[in-house]
Structure formats: C-alpha cells, structure tokens
Amino acid sequence: MFSTSRLFRVSLITGLVAYVNGDITASGTNFSLSGADVSYRFHVDPRSGDLVSDHFGGPVDDFTPQVYISNQGWSTGLDNVGTPGLTNVRREFPDVGRSDFRLPAIHISHADGDTVSAFTYQSHEIVQGKPALAGLPATYGNEGEVQTLIVKLYDNYSDVSAALSYSVFPKYNAIARSFQISNNGTNNISIERAASFSTDLPNLDLKMLELQGDWSHEANRVIRNVDFGETGFRSTEGYSSHVHNPFFALHSPTTTETSGEAWGFNLVYTGSFAATAERFSHGLVRVLLGLNPLHASIPVGPGQTFQSPEAVAVYSSEGIGGMSRSFHDLYRNHLSRSNHTFETRPVLLNSWEGLGADINETSLENLASETAELGIKLFVMDDGWFGTAPYARTNDTAGLGDWTPNPARFPNGLGPYVNTVDSYAVANTTNDLSFGIWVEPEMVNPNSTLYHEHPDWVMHAGNHVRTLTRTQLVLNLGLPEVQDYLIKAISDIINSANISYIKWDNNRGIHEMSSPAADYAYTLGMYRVMDNLTGSYPEILWEGCASGGGRFDAGILHYYPQSWTSDNTDASDRLTIQMGTSLAYPPSSMACHVSKVPNGLTNRNISIEYRAHVALMCGSFGFELNPSELSAEERAAIPSIIATHDKINPIVISGSFYRIAWPGDSNWPAVQFVSEDKSTAVLFAFQQQAVIKPAPPPVRMQGLNGTARYRVESQGFNGTLSGNTLMNGGLNLQWTLADYQSMLIWLYKV
Ligand SMILES: *[C@@H]1O[C@H](CO)[C@@H](O)[C@H](O)[C@H]1NC(C)=O
Ligand SMILES: *[C@@H]1O[C@H](CO)[C@@H](O)[C@H](O)[C@H]1NC(C)=O
Ligand SMILES: *[C@@H]1O[C@H](CO)[C@@H](O)[C@H](O)[C@H]1NC(C)=O
Ligand SMILES: *[C@@H]1O[C@H](CO)[C@@H](O)[C@H](O)[C@H]1NC(C)=O
Ligand SMILES: *[C@@H]1O[C@H](CO)[C@@H](O)[C@H](O)[C@H]1NC(C)=O
Ligand SMILES: *[C@@H]1O[C@H](CO)[C@@H](O)[C@H](O)[C@H]1NC(C)=O
Ligand SMILES: *[C@@H]1O[C@H](CO)[C@@H](O)[C@H](O)[C@H]1NC(C)=O
Ligand SMILES: *[C@@H]1O[C@H](CO)[C@@H](O)[C@H](O)[C@H]1NC(C)=O
Ligand SMILES: *[C@@H]1O[C@H](CO)[C@@H](O)[C@H](O)[C@H]1NC(C)=O
Ligand SMILES: *[C@@H]1O[C@H](CO)[C@@H](O)[C@H](O)[C@H]1NC(C)=O
Ligand SMILES: *[C@@H]1O[C@H](CO)[C@@H](O)[C@H](O)[C@H]1NC(C)=O
Ligand SMILES: *[C@@H]1O[C@H](CO)[C@@H](O)[C@H](O)[C@H]1NC(C)=O
C-alpha cells in the first residue's frame, strides 16, 4: 500500500495514472531520496568532506541534527584542520583512516604499502532512469520509474576517485547502490574490500534474519540479535552458495510478518560475498554488504576503473511480508530481463529420476512419448547425452567440457531425435511436445578432450593440487578464451536442434583460485557468457541450478527468469525451503517438481496432492520421476494436477505472495497469492502432522479488498464472505486425522 501523500500522481490524457518522480533532491549537499513509504537521507559534512548518513526508514521531511557522541578517548581523530573523529559519526561510505575503527566499505591497498584512504566530496549529479553497470547484472528502469544520484569523491593523497550511485525505485521503496573506484594516479592499486551497500543506522534494537543451509537443506530462516561486534556471514565458495544467501533483513524485535519495520538487503551478485552488521561501542549499527575480502585484492591499474556489484535495499513498514513483496515486484519488473518473466511456464518432465545417465535415443523417445500421453508439454533430457569415447558421459567420471552429442547414443546428432520428440502430440491439447536440455558448462572432467587440450583453462593455483569434487574441476571463466569457447559450444547445441528450455547446472564450489581476484573475474566472465546466450536466444526458457539452490541469487535472476530451488524434492522439506527462498525472491522465479515416493532422500511418503500443491506454488512446475513408477491413483491424478496448474500458474507468475503461517512456527502452514486487481486469490493450506483434538488457528488471509465480497468454495461451504471477514476472522479449516494434508481454496470477488 502506498501512502498517496508521498506519491505524486498525474493523470495523462489517456486516463492512465503514472507515478512521477520528484524522488531525489539535493539541497546544497543535503541529499534526499524518497519513495512511496521510504526516505533515505545523507549529507556532506562541510568540515571533513565525508558523507554522513542521516536516515533510512519511513518518510521524513527534514534533516535533523544528529546526536553528538563525545570524541573522548582514543577516537578524537583530530587532524590539522580539526576534522572530528569519524568513529563517532554515521558514515555513508567508510574508508580506512581518520580514526574510524569500524569495518570499512572500501579498503584500498596502495603501491607504497599503505591502505589509508581519504575520500572527500567533489560533486554530484541527478539523472533520470538508471545507467547500466558495465559487465554486471543490475536493476534497470526508465525515466519515470527510477532516478539516480551520482556522488563523486576524491582522495587527494592517493589520486583515487570514487563515484557512488544511488537509484531509487519509489513504487517499491527500494534503493539500489553500487560504486566505481578509478585509479587516477600512476601506480597500481588493489581493492581489498568493497561493500556495495554501506550505511550507519542509529542505535536501534535490531535483529538480523538470514537464510542459512546446505545442499538439499537451503534457505532456513535464522534470526539473531545484532549485538556488539560483528553479526554476519559470508560465502567463500566462489559462488553465492547453499550455506548462506547474499540476503539479510534487519528488523525490530517486535516486527512480524505483517507489521513493523524491516530493512532488506540483497546483493545482485553470484560470487563470494560478505554481509555484516557491526554494532560499535556507542551502539550505532554499520551495515555492509558486498564482496568477500578473502576473494578481493582486485588490481586496478592507472587509468582503470573498478565497478562494484550492485546491492538493493528495501524498507518496509508492513513487516517482513511487505519487504518480500517489494523485492518480488522490483525483481519481476526491474531485474529479471527475460521476456518469459511474466509468462506462464509449461509443465515439464525431467528424465533424470526416470533414466539417470543411462540414456539413448530409444529410451528417451519412449519416455518422451509417455510424457506427451500424460498431457505434459515439455520434455527435458538431463545428464548423459554428450562426450565421445573414451570420454563419453556414461557416469560422472568423464565428459564434462565436451559439449557434443555422444555419437554412440545419438548417431544422427540431436536434430532428428529432437524432431521426433517434437512430433508427439500432447494429450488433450493442441500442442506438440517441446524439448529441453541439461548442461553444466562451467565444469570440466579431467577425463575429457577439453581438459587434455587445455589443462590451463582450469581454475588452479600454480602447482597446487587441483582438488576434485564429484571428479570435476571448474573452468576459469575469467579467461576470455574460455568464455568464447562456452558461447560457441552452447550456441552450437542450440543451433543443432529445436530446443525451447535449458537447465544450466553447476555442481561444485571453487577450491584453488589463481588469485583472490579470480572470483570477481570469473563472475564477470560468467555474466558475459550468460548475457551473450540469453541475448542471442531470448526465446529459450533458461533455468539456473547449482546442485539445487546453490546460486539462487539476484545476479542469476537478471539473466534467467527461474532457478531450481533445491535438489531436495521432499514436499514437506520443500515447503520450508520455498518459504525461506520467498523472503527475497519471487515464487514465480522458483522451479519445483513432484517426485516419486517414498522420497529418495528422506524416505517420506506424502500424497501426490500435497506434493503437487507444494510444487504448484512455484512459477515453474514439473515432474521429476519415471511415469512407470507411478501408482494407478497417482497416474489418475495427473490430468487434474495439470488442469490445476494451468489455472493457478498465471496468479503465481504475476500475483502478490503472502506467507500466512511458516512451517517452522505452525503445524498448519499456509501461503496465499492475490491477483494484482485483488479480484482473485488462492490459498494453499497444509497440515504437517495429525494432532489429537486439533484446534487449528483460523487461516487469516491477507491482501484482500476488505469491503469486497469473495465467493469461497471450500469443504462444502459455497458462499460469499467479505474481505474483512476473511482477513480479520479467517477461514476455519477442518483437517482429517492424518499427516501431510493439503487444501487449495480459490476466492473470487463477486
Ligand atoms: C543541510 O541540512 C542542515 C541540517 O543538518 C542544515 O543546517 C543546512 O542548512 C542544510 N543545507 C541546505 C543547503 O539545505
Ligand atoms: C582535492 O583536490 C581537488 C582538486 O584536485 C580540490 O578541488 C579539492 O579542494 C581538494 N580537496 C581537499 C579536501 O583538499
Ligand atoms: C579519474 O579517472 C576517471 C576514470 O578515468 C575519470 O572519469 C575522472 O574524471 C578522473 N578524475 C579526476 C579528478 O581526474
Ligand atoms: C601494475 O601491474 C601490472 C600487472 O601486474 C604490471 O605489469 C605493471 O608494471 C604495474 N604498473 C606499475 C606502475 O607498477
Ligand atoms: C537403449 O537403452 C536401453 C536401456 O538401457 C537398452 O535396453 C537398449 O538396448 C539401448 N538401445 C540402444 C540402441 O543402444
Ligand atoms: C565411466 O565412464 C568412463 C568414460 O566413458 C568409462 O570408461 C567407464 O567404464 C565408466 N565406468 C563405469 C563404472 O561405467
Ligand atoms: C577417469 O576415468 C577412469 C575410467 O573410468 C577412472 O578410473 C578415473 O578415476 C577417472 N579419472 C578421474 C580423475 O575422474
Ligand atoms: C555472442 O557472441 C558471438 C560470438 O562472439 C557474437 O557473434 C554475438 O553477436 C554475441 N551475441 C550477443 C547477443 O551478444
Ligand atoms: C523475446 O524477445 C525477443 C526479442 O528480444 C523476441 O524475439 C522473442 O520472440 C521474445 N520471446 C517471447 C517468448 O516473447
Ligand atoms: C484427456 O481427456 C479425457 C476426457 O476428458 C480424460 O478422461 C483424460 O484423463 C485426459 N487425459 C489427460 C492426460 O489429460
Ligand atoms: C474494493 O471493492 C469494492 C466493492 O467491490 C470496490 O468498490 C472498491 O473499488 C474496491 N477497492 C479497491 C481498492 O479495489
Ligand atoms: C458454488 O456456487 C456457485 C454459484 O451458485 C455455483 O456456480 C458453483 O457450481 C457452486 N460450486 C459448488 C462446488 O457447489
């Protein structure tokens, strides 16, 4: 909800309503960025030339004097011009020196060995729209949607300049920040730390919420106090990783899903990262989100410029849920570049669970024909189709890197075989089956032609052992020749057959790096490859994957509209994983499949309805199983599951998402989608465990039109209820005495 007082509306002659930005103002060097329900303010301290943070939160109208923190003790920091100790000041772009003892956002090592900087204000400009970031994914928008403030700083002692870029998306209460460092001197410098986002919050009582996990156990919500010292986490895996996501929220202890203040921070980057909230002795809280210093030391030669990744910060006065919806709407409208973002996605069947790597034309055609008979529209061929003897990919010890079809399995290449798959009519539709393929381009097996020809293309550190995971190594995508090879190899596959979907997997972290800076170079190289391929083949539906959700991040989302959420397809576990992932990323960007029972990982037996309901809350729905293993009842349920998908996918793709109850908090977790015009809503409700004498709490819905009436069809009730009744009273659902029950309830405004 937007407070109209802060959002200037103008009626165009067409009758449309447009949001006009008067969103960034500079009064002298007092800067104000405002959105519908957010103000972000900082100014230049005339004595130090430093940028001072004033406010990041709900709307304010003035600059107010800050609390004076005594400069006694070790932090007077007075230099010859009487600059006050910066450790006691709320700083916007902290560097090293001038008595600030907290962690810096920028840390530069100079040719003479020192790492001190003294960036002072030089100039600023305000531009309409948002300049692109060279080589990096970022949010985008036109004039009228976003405005950008660029503040230029200079360090006179080392001839280094900085340009901070702040973009405000008023409709989403979002601020995107990045910066450039230019070397204007004659010696090399090295970037040791770079926090894309940095600000100092006042002495507030704050909690930090983040997503912690591991393989098949991603996105668990953890909440801790922001206490004295550093509260934070990082990835050192070369990628954003399963272990921590480059997202966190700070919130007040009283904030809930539906009320209270929350600040969300998310890095638009896929490499190693670090996230920190540092509470210093006076209680001020420094927020830092950017590169992991262990994977920095990025050289910048004379005349060169370093571009930091972008970080997005959103403010919500409507709890954690409001924060998530700001991210979802911003990312769907201004981050994901794919023109599939707002399109419904086809139901798919992936061959992996059914056939593994033991595939050939005949076995795949049989599975594809069964897929079409089940009414499924997209057939995906997984691992095992590439490599040539002696490095044929028949198991995971060989073939990665050699991206040509295995002639023993596809004697005529992929083209004719894909034409056969494409000729199968999908049951009860007018469509023919579509074909998709799995690749893992960033990896190489030592048992491959590529590795034997180019051992130097692998990420490695001098003579150190090139340690394996899953018998594979990582290609060094920082090398232009590796980027060019991958662009050509993947383009050749796409040009050889009618491919409509590509699953881009990545199954290990980076161990021995050639230098700390190699991760940044790798990440930019990977983006160049993804940018080229998605630009050349925009009609393909691209899906990211990294052993499940190992790279579920905003960087990938810029290029690929969806990512595989987790290798864990147990529906109960998935509910927790999907709920956690939804804190920052839209459900429309999640790929979720129904797999067989008992589940291969957890051995749990859950009904096909529950499994389908959990997977249907994601943008991309499919099956990861061998149809021959389905029971008669399961097979019989498939047509109605597909019909439900076709009905529900539009609201999942473009509706607003509400978490009603978390699986960790309640035995009756629930989520809900509401259409943009609030005329349709759908509730997914679950019971995890059977309980004796159950009195489940009413399911209080969210985001409806309070005064409208909705037709509700559930459990024999067929009538209308007002939005207020549904939101404040709630639906009382009657559960049977059994584990893992689920319901899908539609509401239509009458
Ligand atoms: C900037 O804000 C300060 C208050 O912090 C005020 O004293 C000063 O006059 C303002 N300057 C301008 C040019 O608005
Ligand atoms: C730094 O140098 C620039 C020009 O090189 C000058 O305009 C500016 O006043 C200097 N700043 C300080 C703080 O000395
Ligand atoms: C520093 O270098 C950058 C990049 O070459 C350039 O845009 C900027 O104008 C330079 N600044 C100064 C003060 O020379
Ligand atoms: C900067 O580093 C590059 C690459 O290591 C080196 O070739 C060059 O000589 C260095 N330049 C200076 C001025 O030290
Ligand atoms: C294809 O694979 C199936 C299953 O492994 C096997 O029975 C069949 O003989 C294979 N066909 C060819 C032509 O290799
Ligand atoms: C694994 O694949 C390699 C290369 O194709 C092959 O030589 C080897 O026999 C396979 N191993 C097994 C156990 O199938
Ligand atoms: C290469 O393939 C052979 C044959 O399958 C296998 O024994 C060996 O372990 C593989 N080497 C690596 C590094 O995976
Ligand atoms: C991708 O790279 C190829 C080969 O360098 C080039 O021909 C093509 O124009 C590039 N496509 C895009 C969209 O950048
Ligand atoms: C996506 O956009 C490209 C042009 O950028 C167009 O050729 C293609 O048809 C579009 N695809 C879809 C599915 O809209
Ligand atoms: C196709 O439609 C028929 C008639 O409505 C129905 O019995 C059958 O289950 C449907 N099959 C699929 C795969 O949807
Ligand atoms: C809410 O519903 C009422 C009754 O249908 C309607 O008059 C009103 O315009 C709706 N409000 C919004 C914000 O859609
Ligand atoms: C519910 O009522 C509506 C309107 O009276 C009717 O069209 C619909 O078929 C009913 N649904 C059920 C499940 O009885």
mmCIF file of C-alpha atoms in Angstrom, residues 22 63 82 90 97 159 245 286 306 319 348 350 359 444 499 574 599 690 704 723 730 734:
data_model
loop_
_atom_site.group_PDB
_atom_site.id
_atom_site.type_symbol
_atom_site.label_atom_id
_atom_site.label_comp_id
_atom_site.label_asym_id
_atom_site.label_seq_id
_atom_site.Cartn_x
_atom_site.Cartn_y
_atom_site.Cartn_z
ATOM 1 C CA GLY A 22 10.253 14.187 -7.632
ATOM 2 C CA PHE A 63 17.302 16.885 8.196
ATOM 3 C CA GLY A 82 40.120 19.846 13.113
ATOM 4 C CA ARG A 90 27.293 7.834 10.998
ATOM 5 C CA GLY A 97 41.901 6.166 8.499
ATOM 6 C CA ASP A 159 44.732 10.159 -6.605
ATOM 7 C CA ASN A 245 22.335 -16.443 0.679
ATOM 8 C CA ARG A 286 27.073 -0.250 10.435
ATOM 9 C CA PHE A 306 36.681 -0.987 -10.750
ATOM 10 C CA GLY A 319 6.624 -6.266 8.285
ATOM 11 C CA LEU A 348 7.729 -30.304 -17.697
ATOM 12 C CA ASN A 350 12.787 -34.224 -16.450
ATOM 13 C CA ILE A 359 20.107 -42.938 -21.922
ATOM 14 C CA VAL A 444 35.206 -29.976 -16.778
ATOM 15 C CA ILE A 499 15.480 -26.529 -28.034
ATOM 16 C CA ARG A 574 10.408 -28.146 0.229
ATOM 17 C CA ASN A 599 11.233 -39.788 -1.373
ATOM 18 C CA ALA A 690 -2.015 -35.297 12.642
ATOM 19 C CA LEU A 704 -7.711 -8.758 0.013
ATOM 20 C CA GLY A 723 -12.509 -9.413 2.575
ATOM 21 C CA GLY A 730 -10.318 -16.041 8.859
ATOM 22 C CA GLN A 734 -11.292 -28.865 9.228
#
